[in-house]
Amino acid sequence: MESFVFHPPESLQQYIDVLWLGKSADLSITSVHYAPEFTELIFNYGDRFEIKGENVAQKRTRESCTICISGLKKQPFITTTEGRYCSAGLILKPYCFRFLQELLKAPILEKVERCIFRDLINTQRPDATKVFTLLEAFFSQIKLDPILQIFEQQISATFLERGALRRFSQRQQLSSKSFIQKFKKHYFITPAQYVKLRQINYARSLIHQRPDLSLGQIGLEAGFYDQPHFVRVFQQYMGSSPKNFSEPKVPG
């Protein structure tokens, strides 16, 4: 299997983390994924590629490419690949799902799809320069909410602190109800659910990196009130208790 990763220019970094590319003559995988903290835009030029879970949208282009959008999820989700694998994808900031859903039928997205095929898929020397140029035009149609931009910057440093959400909305002079409505419009989950997503991913890393810690210690370090609270939320987001959780093995 061939794989490549391309990093966006600074002008796109408020939207895109990385652009990835994968190609294989034959690949059959069904795998479970957990608690994504990002939105993903995938262009599939191969055979079967399917995502099952919350916050998924897709369209089929005239060139027989399937464009999939996958957003934040509060439960495990499944991806299935069968046959010829030929896909490229963008790992995007979490607030991009709503904009992508609205622009899924925009003509420029099909231009991006054709450019990806020409410059990344159908070549021995993938070059993302022209793809990123088109993506700059695509994302120029998006107007980010300044409060949510500030939220992303601040919550990265304070998401484990109790009361961080309340203090944030107070500083922005927003009622809790107004902030939740604004947030859900873009993220499709509530601010509290998003913070739990961040906490669960942090706890998940501690489970594997700090086997010396008890579940109670991991839960407290990840910002949960107590061990029962931690176990309950972990079970919901990861589909397994912390005690029984292990990273999934990819079949094939």
PDB file of C-alpha atoms in Angstrom:
ATOM      1  CA  MET A   1       0.000   0.000   0.000  1.00  0.00           C
ATOM      2  CA  GLU A   2       1.231   3.505  -0.871  1.00  0.00           C
ATOM      3  CA  SER A   3       0.485   6.371   1.478  1.00  0.00           C
ATOM      4  CA  PHE A   4       1.395  10.064   1.557  1.00  0.00           C
ATOM      5  CA  VAL A   5       0.754  13.007   3.883  1.00  0.00           C
ATOM      6  CA  PHE A   6       0.772  16.666   2.809  1.00  0.00           C
ATOM      7  CA  HIS A   7       0.684  19.642   5.177  1.00  0.00           C
ATOM      8  CA  PRO A   8      -1.348  22.703   4.175  1.00  0.00           C
ATOM      9  CA  PRO A   9       0.032  26.227   3.700  1.00  0.00           C
ATOM     10  CA  GLU A  10      -0.513  28.664   6.560  1.00  0.00           C
ATOM     11  CA  SER A  11      -3.522  30.206   4.793  1.00  0.00           C
ATOM     12  CA  LEU A  12      -5.430  26.911   5.207  1.00  0.00           C
ATOM     13  CA  GLN A  13      -4.317  25.885   8.680  1.00  0.00           C
ATOM     14  CA  GLN A  14      -7.426  27.346  10.343  1.00  0.00           C
ATOM     15  CA  TYR A  15      -9.390  24.676   8.426  1.00  0.00           C
ATOM     16  CA  ILE A  16      -7.033  21.797   7.533  1.00  0.00           C
ATOM     17  CA  ASP A  17      -4.607  19.765   9.634  1.00  0.00           C
ATOM     18  CA  VAL A  18      -3.355  17.382   6.924  1.00  0.00           C
ATOM     19  CA  LEU A  19      -4.176  16.001   3.477  1.00  0.00           C
ATOM     20  CA  TRP A  20      -3.613  12.235   3.183  1.00  0.00           C
ATOM     21  CA  LEU A  21      -3.504   9.861   0.246  1.00  0.00           C
ATOM     22  CA  GLY A  22      -3.741   6.046   0.148  1.00  0.00           C
ATOM     23  CA  LYS A  23      -3.586   3.579  -2.760  1.00  0.00           C
ATOM     24  CA  SER A  24      -3.667  -0.225  -2.953  1.00  0.00           C
ATOM     25  CA  ALA A  25      -4.565  -2.677  -5.720  1.00  0.00           C
ATOM     26  CA  ASP A  26      -6.623  -4.736  -3.270  1.00  0.00           C
ATOM     27  CA  LEU A  27      -7.543  -3.941   0.321  1.00  0.00           C
ATOM     28  CA  SER A  28     -10.354  -5.404   2.408  1.00  0.00           C
ATOM     29  CA  ILE A  29     -10.717  -3.926   5.905  1.00  0.00           C
ATOM     30  CA  THR A  30     -13.583  -3.429   8.318  1.00  0.00           C
ATOM     31  CA  SER A  31     -12.473  -1.509  11.389  1.00  0.00           C
ATOM     32  CA  VAL A  32     -13.978   0.269  14.369  1.00  0.00           C
ATOM     33  CA  HIS A  33     -12.974   3.846  15.202  1.00  0.00           C
ATOM     34  CA  TYR A  34     -13.553   5.815  18.362  1.00  0.00           C
ATOM     35  CA  ALA A  35     -14.204   9.378  19.504  1.00  0.00           C
ATOM     36  CA  PRO A  36     -12.879  11.459  16.580  1.00  0.00           C
ATOM     37  CA  GLU A  37     -11.931  15.017  17.545  1.00  0.00           C
ATOM     38  CA  PHE A  38     -11.941  16.205  13.932  1.00  0.00           C
ATOM     39  CA  THR A  39     -14.055  16.381  10.782  1.00  0.00           C
ATOM     40  CA  GLU A  40     -12.915  14.483   7.692  1.00  0.00           C
ATOM     41  CA  LEU A  41     -13.582  15.046   3.988  1.00  0.00           C
ATOM     42  CA  ILE A  42     -12.800  11.926   1.918  1.00  0.00           C
ATOM     43  CA  PHE A  43     -12.637  11.449  -1.853  1.00  0.00           C
ATOM     44  CA  ASN A  44     -12.940   7.764  -2.821  1.00  0.00           C
ATOM     45  CA  TYR A  45     -11.982   6.774  -6.379  1.00  0.00           C
ATOM     46  CA  GLY A  46     -11.748   3.034  -5.716  1.00  0.00           C
ATOM     47  CA  ASP A  47     -14.283   0.315  -5.040  1.00  0.00           C
ATOM     48  CA  ARG A  48     -16.356   0.094  -1.858  1.00  0.00           C
ATOM     49  CA  PHE A  49     -15.668   2.631   0.873  1.00  0.00           C
ATOM     50  CA  GLU A  50     -18.317   3.099   3.551  1.00  0.00           C
ATOM     51  CA  ILE A  51     -18.641   4.924   6.860  1.00  0.00           C
ATOM     52  CA  LYS A  52     -21.408   3.957   9.298  1.00  0.00           C
ATOM     53  CA  GLY A  53     -22.090   6.207  12.267  1.00  0.00           C
ATOM     54  CA  GLU A  54     -23.312   9.627  13.367  1.00  0.00           C
ATOM     55  CA  ASN A  55     -22.804  12.793  11.327  1.00  0.00           C
ATOM     56  CA  VAL A  56     -22.007  11.268   7.933  1.00  0.00           C
ATOM     57  CA  ALA A  57     -22.985  12.711   4.540  1.00  0.00           C
ATOM     58  CA  GLN A  58     -21.928  11.802   1.016  1.00  0.00           C
ATOM     59  CA  LYS A  59     -22.508  12.401  -2.692  1.00  0.00           C
ATOM     60  CA  ARG A  60     -21.549  10.657  -5.921  1.00  0.00           C
ATOM     61  CA  THR A  61     -19.948  12.774  -8.657  1.00  0.00           C
ATOM     62  CA  ARG A  62     -20.301  12.360 -12.403  1.00  0.00           C
ATOM     63  CA  GLU A  63     -16.744  10.995 -12.482  1.00  0.00           C
ATOM     64  CA  SER A  64     -17.796   8.092 -10.205  1.00  0.00           C
ATOM     65  CA  CYS A  65     -16.011   9.487  -7.158  1.00  0.00           C
ATOM     66  CA  THR A  66     -17.761   9.287  -3.794  1.00  0.00           C
ATOM     67  CA  ILE A  67     -17.244  12.337  -1.564  1.00  0.00           C
ATOM     68  CA  CYS A  68     -17.828  11.589   2.122  1.00  0.00           C
ATOM     69  CA  ILE A  69     -18.035  13.930   5.101  1.00  0.00           C
ATOM     70  CA  SER A  70     -17.585  12.521   8.592  1.00  0.00           C
ATOM     71  CA  GLY A  71     -18.039  14.691  11.686  1.00  0.00           C
ATOM     72  CA  LEU A  72     -17.710  14.423  15.450  1.00  0.00           C
ATOM     73  CA  LYS A  73     -19.216  11.283  16.968  1.00  0.00           C
ATOM     74  CA  LYS A  74     -20.321  10.341  20.480  1.00  0.00           C
ATOM     75  CA  GLN A  75     -20.315   6.606  19.704  1.00  0.00           C
ATOM     76  CA  PRO A  76     -17.971   4.173  17.922  1.00  0.00           C
ATOM     77  CA  PHE A  77     -18.270   4.063  14.127  1.00  0.00           C
ATOM     78  CA  ILE A  78     -17.256   1.587  11.419  1.00  0.00           C
ATOM     79  CA  THR A  79     -15.408   2.008   8.135  1.00  0.00           C
ATOM     80  CA  THR A  80     -15.361  -0.672   5.436  1.00  0.00           C
ATOM     81  CA  THR A  81     -13.050  -0.871   2.415  1.00  0.00           C
ATOM     82  CA  GLU A  82     -13.272  -3.641  -0.179  1.00  0.00           C
ATOM     83  CA  GLY A  83     -11.427  -4.123  -3.465  1.00  0.00           C
ATOM     84  CA  ARG A  84      -9.307  -1.472  -5.145  1.00  0.00           C
ATOM     85  CA  TYR A  85      -8.432   1.210  -2.620  1.00  0.00           C
ATOM     86  CA  CYS A  86      -7.793   4.679  -3.958  1.00  0.00           C
ATOM     87  CA  SER A  87      -8.694   7.546  -1.618  1.00  0.00           C
ATOM     88  CA  ALA A  88      -7.571  10.961  -0.459  1.00  0.00           C
ATOM     89  CA  GLY A  89      -8.844  12.841   2.561  1.00  0.00           C
ATOM     90  CA  LEU A  90      -8.613  16.028   4.557  1.00  0.00           C
ATOM     91  CA  ILE A  91      -8.371  15.981   8.339  1.00  0.00           C
ATOM     92  CA  LEU A  92     -10.215  19.190   9.214  1.00  0.00           C
ATOM     93  CA  LYS A  93     -10.977  21.281  12.265  1.00  0.00           C
ATOM     94  CA  PRO A  94     -14.055  19.991  14.120  1.00  0.00           C
ATOM     95  CA  TYR A  95     -16.217  23.025  13.292  1.00  0.00           C
ATOM     96  CA  CYS A  96     -15.991  22.378   9.523  1.00  0.00           C
ATOM     97  CA  PHE A  97     -18.748  19.736   9.294  1.00  0.00           C
ATOM     98  CA  ARG A  98     -21.632  22.186   8.942  1.00  0.00           C
ATOM     99  CA  PHE A  99     -19.898  24.183   6.188  1.00  0.00           C
ATOM    100  CA  LEU A 100     -18.958  21.052   4.279  1.00  0.00           C
ATOM    101  CA  GLN A 101     -22.511  19.773   4.484  1.00  0.00           C
ATOM    102  CA  GLU A 102     -23.795  23.057   3.051  1.00  0.00           C
ATOM    103  CA  LEU A 103     -21.156  23.123   0.288  1.00  0.00           C
ATOM    104  CA  LEU A 104     -21.320  19.425  -0.612  1.00  0.00           C
ATOM    105  CA  LYS A 105     -23.046  20.279  -3.912  1.00  0.00           C
ATOM    106  CA  ALA A 106     -20.895  23.320  -4.703  1.00  0.00           C
ATOM    107  CA  PRO A 107     -19.349  23.119  -8.215  1.00  0.00           C
ATOM    108  CA  ILE A 108     -15.898  23.995  -6.881  1.00  0.00           C
ATOM    109  CA  LEU A 109     -15.861  20.815  -4.787  1.00  0.00           C
ATOM    110  CA  GLU A 110     -16.026  18.762  -7.984  1.00  0.00           C
ATOM    111  CA  LYS A 111     -13.104  20.821  -9.331  1.00  0.00           C
ATOM    112  CA  VAL A 112     -11.186  19.852  -6.193  1.00  0.00           C
ATOM    113  CA  GLU A 113     -12.139  16.209  -6.764  1.00  0.00           C
ATOM    114  CA  ARG A 114     -10.845  16.273 -10.368  1.00  0.00           C
ATOM    115  CA  CYS A 115      -7.634  18.013  -9.307  1.00  0.00           C
ATOM    116  CA  ILE A 116      -7.008  15.419  -6.584  1.00  0.00           C
ATOM    117  CA  PHE A 117      -7.458  12.636  -9.135  1.00  0.00           C
ATOM    118  CA  ARG A 118      -5.091  14.264 -11.644  1.00  0.00           C
ATOM    119  CA  ASP A 119      -2.358  15.485  -9.272  1.00  0.00           C
ATOM    120  CA  LEU A 120      -2.478  12.909  -6.465  1.00  0.00           C
ATOM    121  CA  ILE A 121      -4.214   9.724  -7.587  1.00  0.00           C
ATOM    122  CA  ASN A 122      -3.411   9.285 -11.289  1.00  0.00           C
ATOM    123  CA  THR A 123       0.323  10.013 -11.083  1.00  0.00           C
ATOM    124  CA  GLN A 124       3.555   8.487  -9.852  1.00  0.00           C
ATOM    125  CA  ARG A 125       4.623  11.781  -8.264  1.00  0.00           C
ATOM    126  CA  PRO A 126       1.785  13.219  -6.144  1.00  0.00           C
ATOM    127  CA  ASP A 127       1.936  16.996  -5.781  1.00  0.00           C
ATOM    128  CA  ALA A 128      -0.667  18.797  -3.655  1.00  0.00           C
ATOM    129  CA  THR A 129       0.222  22.371  -4.711  1.00  0.00           C
ATOM    130  CA  LYS A 130      -2.691  22.886  -7.115  1.00  0.00           C
ATOM    131  CA  VAL A 131      -5.070  21.004  -4.814  1.00  0.00           C
ATOM    132  CA  PHE A 132      -4.297  23.421  -1.975  1.00  0.00           C
ATOM    133  CA  THR A 133      -4.795  26.385  -4.333  1.00  0.00           C
ATOM    134  CA  LEU A 134      -8.288  25.145  -5.183  1.00  0.00           C
ATOM    135  CA  LEU A 135      -8.991  24.436  -1.520  1.00  0.00           C
ATOM    136  CA  GLU A 136      -8.119  28.047  -0.691  1.00  0.00           C
ATOM    137  CA  ALA A 137     -10.846  29.140  -3.124  1.00  0.00           C
ATOM    138  CA  PHE A 138     -13.249  26.569  -1.653  1.00  0.00           C
ATOM    139  CA  PHE A 139     -12.704  27.596   1.971  1.00  0.00           C
ATOM    140  CA  SER A 140     -12.833  31.297   1.095  1.00  0.00           C
ATOM    141  CA  GLN A 141     -16.611  30.770   0.892  1.00  0.00           C
ATOM    142  CA  ILE A 142     -16.644  29.919   4.598  1.00  0.00           C
ATOM    143  CA  LYS A 143     -16.954  32.604   7.241  1.00  0.00           C
ATOM    144  CA  LEU A 144     -15.799  31.315  10.610  1.00  0.00           C
ATOM    145  CA  ASP A 145     -17.577  32.415  13.750  1.00  0.00           C
ATOM    146  CA  PRO A 146     -15.017  34.443  15.766  1.00  0.00           C
ATOM    147  CA  ILE A 147     -16.389  33.211  19.107  1.00  0.00           C
ATOM    148  CA  LEU A 148     -15.906  29.583  18.051  1.00  0.00           C
ATOM    149  CA  GLN A 149     -12.374  30.364  16.873  1.00  0.00           C
ATOM    150  CA  ILE A 150     -11.597  31.816  20.300  1.00  0.00           C
ATOM    151  CA  PHE A 151     -13.254  28.788  21.892  1.00  0.00           C
ATOM    152  CA  GLU A 152     -10.988  26.369  19.994  1.00  0.00           C
ATOM    153  CA  GLN A 153      -7.891  28.310  21.031  1.00  0.00           C
ATOM    154  CA  GLN A 154      -8.840  28.534  24.695  1.00  0.00           C
ATOM    155  CA  ILE A 155     -10.461  25.136  25.210  1.00  0.00           C
ATOM    156  CA  SER A 156      -7.278  23.402  24.048  1.00  0.00           C
ATOM    157  CA  ALA A 157      -5.559  24.756  27.134  1.00  0.00           C
ATOM    158  CA  THR A 158      -8.427  24.611  29.626  1.00  0.00           C
ATOM    159  CA  PHE A 159     -10.683  21.674  28.681  1.00  0.00           C
ATOM    160  CA  LEU A 160      -9.644  19.654  31.740  1.00  0.00           C
ATOM    161  CA  GLU A 161     -10.480  22.470  34.143  1.00  0.00           C
ATOM    162  CA  ARG A 162     -13.875  22.229  35.811  1.00  0.00           C
ATOM    163  CA  GLY A 163     -16.098  25.169  34.982  1.00  0.00           C
ATOM    164  CA  ALA A 164     -14.081  26.077  31.850  1.00  0.00           C
ATOM    165  CA  LEU A 165     -17.186  26.156  29.637  1.00  0.00           C
ATOM    166  CA  ARG A 166     -19.129  28.359  32.049  1.00  0.00           C
ATOM    167  CA  ARG A 167     -16.234  30.783  32.409  1.00  0.00           C
ATOM    168  CA  PHE A 168     -15.772  30.932  28.637  1.00  0.00           C
ATOM    169  CA  SER A 169     -19.416  31.853  27.927  1.00  0.00           C
ATOM    170  CA  GLN A 170     -19.321  34.458  30.704  1.00  0.00           C
ATOM    171  CA  ARG A 171     -16.198  36.074  29.245  1.00  0.00           C
ATOM    172  CA  GLN A 172     -17.891  36.206  25.832  1.00  0.00           C
ATOM    173  CA  GLN A 173     -20.992  37.713  27.455  1.00  0.00           C
ATOM    174  CA  LEU A 174     -23.211  34.936  26.109  1.00  0.00           C
ATOM    175  CA  SER A 175     -25.949  33.102  27.930  1.00  0.00           C
ATOM    176  CA  SER A 176     -25.344  29.355  28.228  1.00  0.00           C
ATOM    177  CA  LYS A 177     -28.358  28.718  25.990  1.00  0.00           C
ATOM    178  CA  SER A 178     -27.099  31.058  23.244  1.00  0.00           C
ATOM    179  CA  PHE A 179     -23.631  29.545  23.293  1.00  0.00           C
ATOM    180  CA  ILE A 180     -24.969  25.978  23.146  1.00  0.00           C
ATOM    181  CA  GLN A 181     -27.202  26.858  20.180  1.00  0.00           C
ATOM    182  CA  LYS A 182     -24.322  28.531  18.348  1.00  0.00           C
ATOM    183  CA  PHE A 183     -22.007  25.612  19.086  1.00  0.00           C
ATOM    184  CA  LYS A 184     -24.415  22.861  18.014  1.00  0.00           C
ATOM    185  CA  LYS A 185     -25.081  24.671  14.753  1.00  0.00           C
ATOM    186  CA  HIS A 186     -21.433  24.178  13.763  1.00  0.00           C
ATOM    187  CA  TYR A 187     -20.256  21.097  15.669  1.00  0.00           C
ATOM    188  CA  PHE A 188     -23.514  19.083  15.704  1.00  0.00           C
ATOM    189  CA  ILE A 189     -22.866  18.164  19.344  1.00  0.00           C
ATOM    190  CA  THR A 190     -23.068  20.292  22.487  1.00  0.00           C
ATOM    191  CA  PRO A 191     -20.047  22.028  24.077  1.00  0.00           C
ATOM    192  CA  ALA A 192     -20.256  19.641  27.049  1.00  0.00           C
ATOM    193  CA  GLN A 193     -20.218  16.607  24.723  1.00  0.00           C
ATOM    194  CA  TYR A 194     -17.220  18.046  22.874  1.00  0.00           C
ATOM    195  CA  VAL A 195     -15.308  18.544  26.119  1.00  0.00           C
ATOM    196  CA  LYS A 196     -16.129  14.935  27.070  1.00  0.00           C
ATOM    197  CA  LEU A 197     -14.757  13.874  23.681  1.00  0.00           C
ATOM    198  CA  ARG A 198     -11.493  15.641  24.487  1.00  0.00           C
ATOM    199  CA  GLN A 199     -11.408  14.141  27.984  1.00  0.00           C
ATOM    200  CA  ILE A 200     -12.048  10.621  26.690  1.00  0.00           C
ATOM    201  CA  ASN A 201      -9.216  10.900  24.173  1.00  0.00           C
ATOM    202  CA  TYR A 202      -6.892  12.149  26.883  1.00  0.00           C
ATOM    203  CA  ALA A 203      -7.920   9.274  29.176  1.00  0.00           C
ATOM    204  CA  ARG A 204      -7.464   6.857  26.289  1.00  0.00           C
ATOM    205  CA  SER A 205      -3.858   7.988  25.863  1.00  0.00           C
ATOM    206  CA  LEU A 206      -3.246   7.646  29.623  1.00  0.00           C
ATOM    207  CA  ILE A 207      -4.563   4.065  29.614  1.00  0.00           C
ATOM    208  CA  HIS A 208      -1.836   3.084  27.158  1.00  0.00           C
ATOM    209  CA  GLN A 209       0.966   5.385  28.263  1.00  0.00           C
ATOM    210  CA  ARG A 210       0.541   5.164  32.049  1.00  0.00           C
ATOM    211  CA  PRO A 211      -0.266   1.549  33.011  1.00  0.00           C
ATOM    212  CA  ASP A 212       0.865   2.417  36.546  1.00  0.00           C
ATOM    213  CA  LEU A 213      -2.240   4.597  37.088  1.00  0.00           C
ATOM    214  CA  SER A 214      -5.482   3.171  38.443  1.00  0.00           C
ATOM    215  CA  LEU A 215      -8.760   3.857  36.616  1.00  0.00           C
ATOM    216  CA  GLY A 216      -9.738   6.238  39.407  1.00  0.00           C
ATOM    217  CA  GLN A 217      -6.508   8.204  38.939  1.00  0.00           C
ATOM    218  CA  ILE A 218      -6.917   8.285  35.151  1.00  0.00           C
ATOM    219  CA  GLY A 219     -10.492   9.516  35.460  1.00  0.00           C
ATOM    220  CA  LEU A 220      -9.542  12.299  37.861  1.00  0.00           C
ATOM    221  CA  GLU A 221      -6.556  13.352  35.754  1.00  0.00           C
ATOM    222  CA  ALA A 222      -8.801  13.496  32.687  1.00  0.00           C
ATOM    223  CA  GLY A 223     -11.205  15.825  34.491  1.00  0.00           C
ATOM    224  CA  PHE A 224     -14.039  13.495  35.526  1.00  0.00           C
ATOM    225  CA  TYR A 225     -15.742  13.840  38.913  1.00  0.00           C
ATOM    226  CA  ASP A 226     -15.116  10.263  40.039  1.00  0.00           C
ATOM    227  CA  GLN A 227     -14.492   6.771  38.691  1.00  0.00           C
ATOM    228  CA  PRO A 228     -18.186   5.844  38.069  1.00  0.00           C
ATOM    229  CA  HIS A 229     -18.634   9.055  36.054  1.00  0.00           C
ATOM    230  CA  PHE A 230     -15.489   8.292  34.045  1.00  0.00           C
ATOM    231  CA  VAL A 231     -16.499   4.680  33.365  1.00  0.00           C
ATOM    232  CA  ARG A 232     -20.025   5.652  32.300  1.00  0.00           C
ATOM    233  CA  VAL A 233     -18.898   8.299  29.787  1.00  0.00           C
ATOM    234  CA  PHE A 234     -16.036   6.129  28.495  1.00  0.00           C
ATOM    235  CA  GLN A 235     -18.467   3.260  27.848  1.00  0.00           C
ATOM    236  CA  GLN A 236     -20.741   5.562  25.845  1.00  0.00           C
ATOM    237  CA  TYR A 237     -18.037   7.065  23.640  1.00  0.00           C
ATOM    238  CA  MET A 238     -15.765   4.037  23.254  1.00  0.00           C
ATOM    239  CA  GLY A 239     -18.224   1.140  23.335  1.00  0.00           C
ATOM    240  CA  SER A 240     -16.237  -0.577  26.084  1.00  0.00           C
ATOM    241  CA  SER A 241     -15.314  -0.017  29.712  1.00  0.00           C
ATOM    242  CA  PRO A 242     -11.861   1.487  30.384  1.00  0.00           C
ATOM    243  CA  LYS A 243     -10.807  -1.768  32.005  1.00  0.00           C
ATOM    244  CA  ASN A 244     -11.625  -3.823  28.899  1.00  0.00           C
ATOM    245  CA  PHE A 245     -10.576  -1.278  26.287  1.00  0.00           C
ATOM    246  CA  SER A 246      -7.705  -1.890  23.906  1.00  0.00           C
ATOM    247  CA  GLU A 247      -6.910  -0.346  20.571  1.00  0.00           C
ATOM    248  CA  PRO A 248      -8.644  -2.273  17.756  1.00  0.00           C
ATOM    249  CA  LYS A 249      -6.564  -4.601  15.598  1.00  0.00           C
ATOM    250  CA  VAL A 250      -7.055  -3.985  11.879  1.00  0.00           C
ATOM    251  CA  PRO A 251      -8.026  -7.189  10.087  1.00  0.00           C
ATOM    252  CA  GLY A 252      -6.694  -8.174   6.711  1.00  0.00           C
TER     253      GLY A 252
END
